[in-house]
Amino acid sequence: MDFWFPTETVKEGEVEFLAPRLKAFVKEAWEYAPSKAPVFYNPAMELNRDLAVLALQTYQRLVKRELAVCEPLTGCGVRGIRLAREVEGVRKAVLNDISSDAARLTSFNVNLNGLADKVQVDNKDANFLLSSYGAPRKRFDYVDIDPFGSPVPYIDSALRALRNGGLVALTATDMAPLCGVHAKACLRKYGGKPLRTEYCHELAVRLLIGSLVMLAAKHDIGVNAVFSYSDYNYVRTYATASYGAKSADNSVQGMGYILHCFSCFHRESPNGLTSPLRRDCPGCGSKLQIAGPLWVGPLWDKGFCSRLIIEAKRKNLRNKVKILSMLSLISREIHAPVTYYAIDKLCDKFNLPVPSLSKVIDGLTVAGFLAVATHFSSKAVRTNTSATILKEMVARLAKVSGS
Ligand SMILES: C[S@@+](CC[C@H](N)C(=O)[O-])C[C@H]1O[C@@H](n2cnc3c(N)ncnc32)[C@H](O)[C@@H]1O
Ligand SMILES: [Zn+2]
């Protein structure tokens, strides 16, 4: 098949596919090639796709049935093709893109990988496609929304097309709104206020899940976040859906706010959408800033993450080392408190030399506190101590290493 644009063959995971030759579409090194090419393909998202393969396999082993999956914004098809080829138990995959070039390239890649019998390719608007799978026996076990920017415009129809107990995955790359650079856009799209704190990536995941929870609640669907993370320039969450008003009510109970003090780093995460919020910082009396409403419940399910590690060890992925190190950090932060402290930011503010993260974690542990690293930042600690005690500990460590 001929394409009007330059292409090249790429290998990723266990598949080989044709992608636009990205170098042909940029004049300057700093230009972002994936969005210049006529069909989208971003090699930097390989880890995101690797984790999609692992998460879907984990889910399949948990539910122990054959799966129908949908990737309604597929670009050149690599993600959906990898799911169909690399995940045991995928019976059928529907891949779709609004761009006719993308749909044609995806069809070519489906045939190249000998998957025409189980992969169907469509060329429609994603919401239109998903809505046409909304009837009870037509729904999917897995819907993967990996768009440009925000996934929110597709969540309603993804939920409609997801069976009871199904898994939905959402990528959000609009980090400027989610991290508080464009706060109005975040409020408008996600229904929650962001904050420019050192843990804004965690807030971004929580705003994304919050938006999913509230949209699902309208359909009387509860959601359970089983795996979430941030990497590169995006955040991503995987959540299962359970039908019923009671489930939806339970999920809504995981909504709340995060209150943050920019003077002393105190933060708290009150549950509930209707209770009055504290206005002043109990640590220093300054005015507390509010993030939310957002999800203050768990970002991970322990059982799901343990099985994800087993799947990651089984596969020979190019990003295996990075994935295992991320999953190992996540497995330790699953039950740690909401939000983390960036040690360098804290030291900056109080004019202290920066101790190593391991020294801070050891110091807090010896003092009897829970203290763990986080995959969100290599310079941060999750701990159940207060900001004041943490600051004292960091100052003491600085004194010891300085004396
Ligand atoms: C970020 S790319 C997808 C990348 C792909 N998921 C992957 O893993 O490589 C987003 C894709 O969505 C497609 N798209 C944008 N708006 C759409 C819509 N309303 N319906 C269907 N596809 C759409 C674009 O053509 C583009 O190919
Ligand atoms: Zn304070």
CSV table of N, CA and C and ligand atoms in Angstrom, one decimal, residues 40 49 71-75 78-79 96-99 124-126 146-148 154, ligand 1:
chain,number,residue,atom,x,y,z
A,40,PHE,N,-0.4,10.4,13.7
A,40,PHE,CA,0.3,10.5,15.0
A,40,PHE,C,1.1,9.3,15.4
A,49,ARG,N,2.6,2.6,26.5
A,49,ARG,CA,2.0,1.5,25.8
A,49,ARG,C,2.4,0.2,26.4
A,71,GLU,N,-9.7,0.9,21.2
A,71,GLU,CA,-8.8,2.1,21.3
A,71,GLU,C,-9.4,3.1,20.3
A,72,PRO,N,-10.2,4.1,20.7
A,72,PRO,CA,-10.9,4.9,19.8
A,72,PRO,C,-10.1,6.1,19.2
A,73,LEU,N,-8.9,6.3,19.7
A,73,LEU,CA,-8.0,7.4,19.2
A,73,LEU,C,-6.6,6.7,18.9
A,74,THR,N,-6.5,6.0,17.8
A,74,THR,CA,-5.4,5.1,17.7
A,74,THR,C,-4.2,5.6,17.0
A,75,GLY,N,-4.2,6.7,16.3
A,75,GLY,CA,-3.1,7.1,15.5
A,75,GLY,C,-2.7,6.1,14.5
A,78,VAL,N,-0.5,1.5,16.8
A,78,VAL,CA,0.5,0.6,17.5
A,78,VAL,C,0.0,0.1,18.8
A,79,ARG,N,-0.7,1.0,19.6
A,79,ARG,CA,-1.2,0.5,20.9
A,79,ARG,C,-2.2,-0.6,20.8
A,96,ASN,N,-9.8,2.8,16.1
A,96,ASN,CA,-10.4,3.9,15.4
A,96,ASN,C,-9.7,5.2,15.4
A,97,ASP,N,-9.8,5.9,14.3
A,97,ASP,CA,-9.2,7.3,14.3
A,97,ASP,C,-10.1,8.1,13.4
A,98,ILE,N,-10.2,9.4,13.7
A,98,ILE,CA,-11.0,10.3,12.9
A,98,ILE,C,-10.3,10.7,11.6
A,99,SER,N,-9.0,10.5,11.6
A,99,SER,CA,-8.2,10.8,10.4
A,99,SER,C,-8.2,9.6,9.5
A,124,LYS,N,-14.0,7.0,12.4
A,124,LYS,CA,-15.1,7.8,12.9
A,124,LYS,C,-14.7,8.7,14.0
A,125,ASP,N,-15.6,9.6,14.4
A,125,ASP,CA,-15.4,10.4,15.6
A,125,ASP,C,-15.4,9.4,16.8
A,126,ALA,N,-14.5,9.6,17.7
A,126,ALA,CA,-14.4,8.6,18.8
A,126,ALA,C,-15.7,8.5,19.6
A,146,ASP,N,-6.4,7.6,24.8
A,146,ASP,CA,-5.1,8.2,24.8
A,146,ASP,C,-5.1,9.3,23.7
A,147,PRO,N,-5.6,10.4,24.1
A,147,PRO,CA,-5.8,11.5,23.1
A,147,PRO,C,-4.7,12.6,23.1
A,148,PHE,N,-4.9,13.6,22.3
A,148,PHE,CA,-4.1,14.8,22.4
A,148,PHE,C,-4.7,15.5,23.6
A,154,TYR,N,-14.1,12.5,26.1
A,154,TYR,CA,-14.4,11.1,25.7
A,154,TYR,C,-14.9,10.2,26.9
B,1,LIG,C1,-2.3,11.1,20.8
B,1,LIG,S1,-2.9,10.5,19.3
B,1,LIG,C2,-3.1,8.8,19.7
B,1,LIG,C3,-1.9,8.0,19.9
B,1,LIG,C4,-2.1,6.5,20.1
B,1,LIG,N1,-3.1,6.3,21.1
B,1,LIG,C5,-0.8,5.8,20.5
B,1,LIG,O1,-0.7,5.2,21.6
B,1,LIG,O2,0.1,5.9,19.7
B,1,LIG,C6,-4.5,11.1,19.2
B,1,LIG,C7,-5.2,10.6,18.0
B,1,LIG,O3,-6.6,11.0,18.1
B,1,LIG,C8,-7.1,11.2,16.8
B,1,LIG,N2,-8.3,12.0,17.0
B,1,LIG,C9,-8.4,13.4,17.4
B,1,LIG,N3,-9.7,13.7,17.6
B,1,LIG,C10,-10.5,12.6,17.4
B,1,LIG,C11,-11.8,12.3,17.4
B,1,LIG,N4,-12.8,13.2,17.7
B,1,LIG,N5,-12.2,11.0,17.1
B,1,LIG,C12,-11.3,10.0,16.8
B,1,LIG,N6,-10.0,10.3,16.7
B,1,LIG,C13,-9.6,11.5,17.0
B,1,LIG,C14,-6.0,12.0,16.1
B,1,LIG,O4,-6.1,11.9,14.7
B,1,LIG,C15,-4.8,11.2,16.7
B,1,LIG,O5,-4.4,10.2,15.8
